[in-house]
């Protein structure tokens, strides 16, 4: 993780109004960058990648958190509150231009797919509902 990327994620985090919201903003911004980074033809060194992300996570929000726990958070109900927050969307859109806002539903779907493959969990629920709502809104906008 380069310092510029860390600054962007911290800038998004600072838009939260309290510790809980700021932590949620941090988790989602970081998770979206992590997931978007997987979309490459290059071979990834996951051991090094996860180590870099985990170090940044530890230094920012403390022990007990990891890239794995962040990806788990992003497949749960709380992520929907963040990605529907106008403050988060505005901050993420301004600071994290490498990950377009319209890619958020796709990246959350990618994360859900991986979670399903790894843990065999049922992915129906709030995140899948959010992704479906976004798909319908996009189709309506394209038709109109």
PDB file of N, CA and C in Angstrom, residues 58-99:
ATOM      1  N   UNK A  58      -4.263  -2.412  11.240  1.00  0.00           N
ATOM      2  CA  UNK A  58      -3.856  -2.452  12.646  1.00  0.00           C
ATOM      3  C   UNK A  58      -3.472  -1.052  13.137  1.00  0.00           C
ATOM      4  N   UNK A  59      -2.684  -0.336  12.337  1.00  0.00           N
ATOM      5  CA  UNK A  59      -2.243   0.999  12.745  1.00  0.00           C
ATOM      6  C   UNK A  59      -3.382   2.014  12.766  1.00  0.00           C
ATOM      7  N   UNK A  60      -4.443   1.760  11.996  1.00  0.00           N
ATOM      8  CA  UNK A  60      -5.527   2.722  11.913  1.00  0.00           C
ATOM      9  C   UNK A  60      -6.647   2.440  12.901  1.00  0.00           C
ATOM     10  N   UNK A  61      -7.135   1.199  12.964  1.00  0.00           N
ATOM     11  CA  UNK A  61      -8.287   0.923  13.844  1.00  0.00           C
ATOM     12  C   UNK A  61      -7.989  -0.093  14.938  1.00  0.00           C
ATOM     13  N   UNK A  62      -6.742  -0.563  15.012  1.00  0.00           N
ATOM     14  CA  UNK A  62      -6.336  -1.383  16.145  1.00  0.00           C
ATOM     15  C   UNK A  62      -6.388  -2.873  15.910  1.00  0.00           C
ATOM     16  N   UNK A  63      -5.958  -3.596  16.929  1.00  0.00           N
ATOM     17  CA  UNK A  63      -5.883  -5.054  16.811  1.00  0.00           C
ATOM     18  C   UNK A  63      -7.282  -5.648  16.773  1.00  0.00           C
ATOM     19  N   UNK A  64      -7.333  -6.870  16.298  1.00  0.00           N
ATOM     20  CA  UNK A  64      -8.625  -7.536  16.190  1.00  0.00           C
ATOM     21  C   UNK A  64      -9.285  -7.326  14.836  1.00  0.00           C
ATOM     22  N   UNK A  65      -8.658  -6.536  13.984  1.00  0.00           N
ATOM     23  CA  UNK A  65      -9.196  -6.280  12.656  1.00  0.00           C
ATOM     24  C   UNK A  65      -8.170  -6.741  11.627  1.00  0.00           C
ATOM     25  N   UNK A  66      -8.675  -7.211  10.488  1.00  0.00           N
ATOM     26  CA  UNK A  66      -7.799  -7.673   9.410  1.00  0.00           C
ATOM     27  C   UNK A  66      -8.541  -7.500   8.098  1.00  0.00           C
ATOM     28  N   UNK A  67      -7.852  -7.734   6.995  1.00  0.00           N
ATOM     29  CA  UNK A  67      -8.522  -7.652   5.709  1.00  0.00           C
ATOM     30  C   UNK A  67      -9.633  -8.695   5.655  1.00  0.00           C
ATOM     31  N   UNK A  68      -9.442  -9.823   6.280  1.00  0.00           N
ATOM     32  CA  UNK A  68     -10.486 -10.849   6.311  1.00  0.00           C
ATOM     33  C   UNK A  68     -11.721 -10.344   7.042  1.00  0.00           C
ATOM     34  N   UNK A  69     -11.538  -9.706   8.187  1.00  0.00           N
ATOM     35  CA  UNK A  69     -12.698  -9.204   8.938  1.00  0.00           C
ATOM     36  C   UNK A  69     -13.370  -8.057   8.188  1.00  0.00           C
ATOM     37  N   UNK A  70     -12.598  -7.284   7.450  1.00  0.00           N
ATOM     38  CA  UNK A  70     -13.183  -6.196   6.664  1.00  0.00           C
ATOM     39  C   UNK A  70     -14.028  -6.770   5.524  1.00  0.00           C
ATOM     40  N   UNK A  71     -13.537  -7.798   4.870  1.00  0.00           N
ATOM     41  CA  UNK A  71     -14.321  -8.418   3.798  1.00  0.00           C
ATOM     42  C   UNK A  71     -15.573  -9.093   4.356  1.00  0.00           C
ATOM     43  N   UNK A  72     -15.480  -9.634   5.556  1.00  0.00           N
ATOM     44  CA  UNK A  72     -16.671 -10.194   6.207  1.00  0.00           C
ATOM     45  C   UNK A  72     -17.677  -9.083   6.500  1.00  0.00           C
ATOM     46  N   UNK A  73     -17.191  -7.962   7.005  1.00  0.00           N
ATOM     47  CA  UNK A  73     -18.049  -6.799   7.269  1.00  0.00           C
ATOM     48  C   UNK A  73     -18.765  -6.387   5.986  1.00  0.00           C
ATOM     49  N   UNK A  74     -18.048  -6.437   4.868  1.00  0.00           N
ATOM     50  CA  UNK A  74     -18.607  -5.983   3.597  1.00  0.00           C
ATOM     51  C   UNK A  74     -19.607  -6.970   2.999  1.00  0.00           C
ATOM     52  N   UNK A  75     -19.767  -8.127   3.613  1.00  0.00           N
ATOM     53  CA  UNK A  75     -20.801  -9.047   3.140  1.00  0.00           C
ATOM     54  C   UNK A  75     -21.982  -9.060   4.110  1.00  0.00           C
ATOM     55  N   UNK A  76     -21.947  -8.167   5.103  1.00  0.00           N
ATOM     56  CA  UNK A  76     -23.010  -8.102   6.110  1.00  0.00           C
ATOM     57  C   UNK A  76     -23.863  -6.856   5.983  1.00  0.00           C
ATOM     58  N   UNK A  77     -24.886  -6.829   6.777  1.00  0.00           N
ATOM     59  CA  UNK A  77     -25.902  -5.776   6.734  1.00  0.00           C
ATOM     60  C   UNK A  77     -25.344  -4.363   6.935  1.00  0.00           C
ATOM     61  N   UNK A  78     -24.334  -4.215   7.781  1.00  0.00           N
ATOM     62  CA  UNK A  78     -23.825  -2.879   8.103  1.00  0.00           C
ATOM     63  C   UNK A  78     -23.225  -2.160   6.898  1.00  0.00           C
ATOM     64  N   UNK A  79     -22.719  -2.913   5.919  1.00  0.00           N
ATOM     65  CA  UNK A  79     -22.112  -2.277   4.752  1.00  0.00           C
ATOM     66  C   UNK A  79     -23.150  -1.472   3.963  1.00  0.00           C
ATOM     67  N   UNK A  80     -24.399  -1.917   3.985  1.00  0.00           N
ATOM     68  CA  UNK A  80     -25.442  -1.231   3.215  1.00  0.00           C
ATOM     69  C   UNK A  80     -25.633   0.188   3.741  1.00  0.00           C
ATOM     70  N   UNK A  81     -25.609   0.347   5.068  1.00  0.00           N
ATOM     71  CA  UNK A  81     -25.745   1.707   5.638  1.00  0.00           C
ATOM     72  C   UNK A  81     -24.633   2.619   5.137  1.00  0.00           C
ATOM     73  N   UNK A  82     -23.424   2.069   5.010  1.00  0.00           N
ATOM     74  CA  UNK A  82     -22.290   2.877   4.562  1.00  0.00           C
ATOM     75  C   UNK A  82     -22.447   3.238   3.090  1.00  0.00           C
ATOM     76  N   UNK A  83     -22.696   2.250   2.236  1.00  0.00           N
ATOM     77  CA  UNK A  83     -22.743   2.534   0.798  1.00  0.00           C
ATOM     78  C   UNK A  83     -23.990   3.318   0.392  1.00  0.00           C
ATOM     79  N   UNK A  84     -24.951   3.443   1.287  1.00  0.00           N
ATOM     80  CA  UNK A  84     -26.106   4.299   1.019  1.00  0.00           C
ATOM     81  C   UNK A  84     -25.977   5.669   1.689  1.00  0.00           C
ATOM     82  N   UNK A  85     -24.901   5.883   2.417  1.00  0.00           N
ATOM     83  CA  UNK A  85     -24.668   7.160   3.095  1.00  0.00           C
ATOM     84  C   UNK A  85     -24.192   8.212   2.091  1.00  0.00           C
ATOM     85  N   UNK A  86     -24.908   9.323   2.039  1.00  0.00           N
ATOM     86  CA  UNK A  86     -24.500  10.400   1.123  1.00  0.00           C
ATOM     87  C   UNK A  86     -23.108  10.925   1.467  1.00  0.00           C
ATOM     88  N   UNK A  87     -22.811  11.014   2.762  1.00  0.00           N
ATOM     89  CA  UNK A  87     -21.485  11.501   3.181  1.00  0.00           C
ATOM     90  C   UNK A  87     -20.388  10.563   2.691  1.00  0.00           C
ATOM     91  N   UNK A  88     -20.612   9.251   2.838  1.00  0.00           N
ATOM     92  CA  UNK A  88     -19.613   8.296   2.360  1.00  0.00           C
ATOM     93  C   UNK A  88     -19.451   8.403   0.846  1.00  0.00           C
ATOM     94  N   UNK A  89     -20.559   8.390   0.126  1.00  0.00           N
ATOM     95  CA  UNK A  89     -20.491   8.422  -1.336  1.00  0.00           C
ATOM     96  C   UNK A  89     -19.804   9.688  -1.835  1.00  0.00           C
ATOM     97  N   UNK A  90     -20.107  10.809  -1.203  1.00  0.00           N
ATOM     98  CA  UNK A  90     -19.468  12.074  -1.599  1.00  0.00           C
ATOM     99  C   UNK A  90     -17.965  12.010  -1.336  1.00  0.00           C
ATOM    100  N   UNK A  91     -17.579  11.582  -0.147  1.00  0.00           N
ATOM    101  CA  UNK A  91     -16.156  11.509   0.218  1.00  0.00           C
ATOM    102  C   UNK A  91     -15.419  10.487  -0.644  1.00  0.00           C
ATOM    103  N   UNK A  92     -16.013   9.317  -0.820  1.00  0.00           N
ATOM    104  CA  UNK A  92     -15.361   8.282  -1.618  1.00  0.00           C
ATOM    105  C   UNK A  92     -15.228   8.740  -3.069  1.00  0.00           C
ATOM    106  N   UNK A  93     -16.275   9.355  -3.588  1.00  0.00           N
ATOM    107  CA  UNK A  93     -16.239   9.856  -4.964  1.00  0.00           C
ATOM    108  C   UNK A  93     -15.188  10.935  -5.175  1.00  0.00           C
ATOM    109  N   UNK A  94     -14.970  11.768  -4.164  1.00  0.00           N
ATOM    110  CA  UNK A  94     -13.985  12.850  -4.268  1.00  0.00           C
ATOM    111  C   UNK A  94     -12.552  12.351  -4.088  1.00  0.00           C
ATOM    112  N   UNK A  95     -12.345  11.456  -3.145  1.00  0.00           N
ATOM    113  CA  UNK A  95     -10.983  11.049  -2.776  1.00  0.00           C
ATOM    114  C   UNK A  95     -10.499   9.782  -3.474  1.00  0.00           C
ATOM    115  N   UNK A  96     -11.398   8.930  -3.862  1.00  0.00           N
ATOM    116  CA  UNK A  96     -11.020   7.600  -4.363  1.00  0.00           C
ATOM    117  C   UNK A  96     -11.466   7.418  -5.811  1.00  0.00           C
ATOM    118  N   UNK A  97     -10.994   8.286  -6.658  1.00  0.00           N
ATOM    119  CA  UNK A  97     -11.459   8.323  -8.051  1.00  0.00           C
ATOM    120  C   UNK A  97     -11.058   7.093  -8.856  1.00  0.00           C
ATOM    121  N   UNK A  98     -10.089   6.320  -8.386  1.00  0.00           N
ATOM    122  CA  UNK A  98      -9.671   5.108  -9.108  1.00  0.00           C
ATOM    123  C   UNK A  98     -10.732   4.009  -9.036  1.00  0.00           C
ATOM    124  N   UNK A  99     -11.642   4.123  -8.079  1.00  0.00           N
ATOM    125  CA  UNK A  99     -12.720   3.149  -7.930  1.00  0.00           C
ATOM    126  C   UNK A  99     -14.034   3.904  -8.130  1.00  0.00           C
TER     127      UNK A  99
END
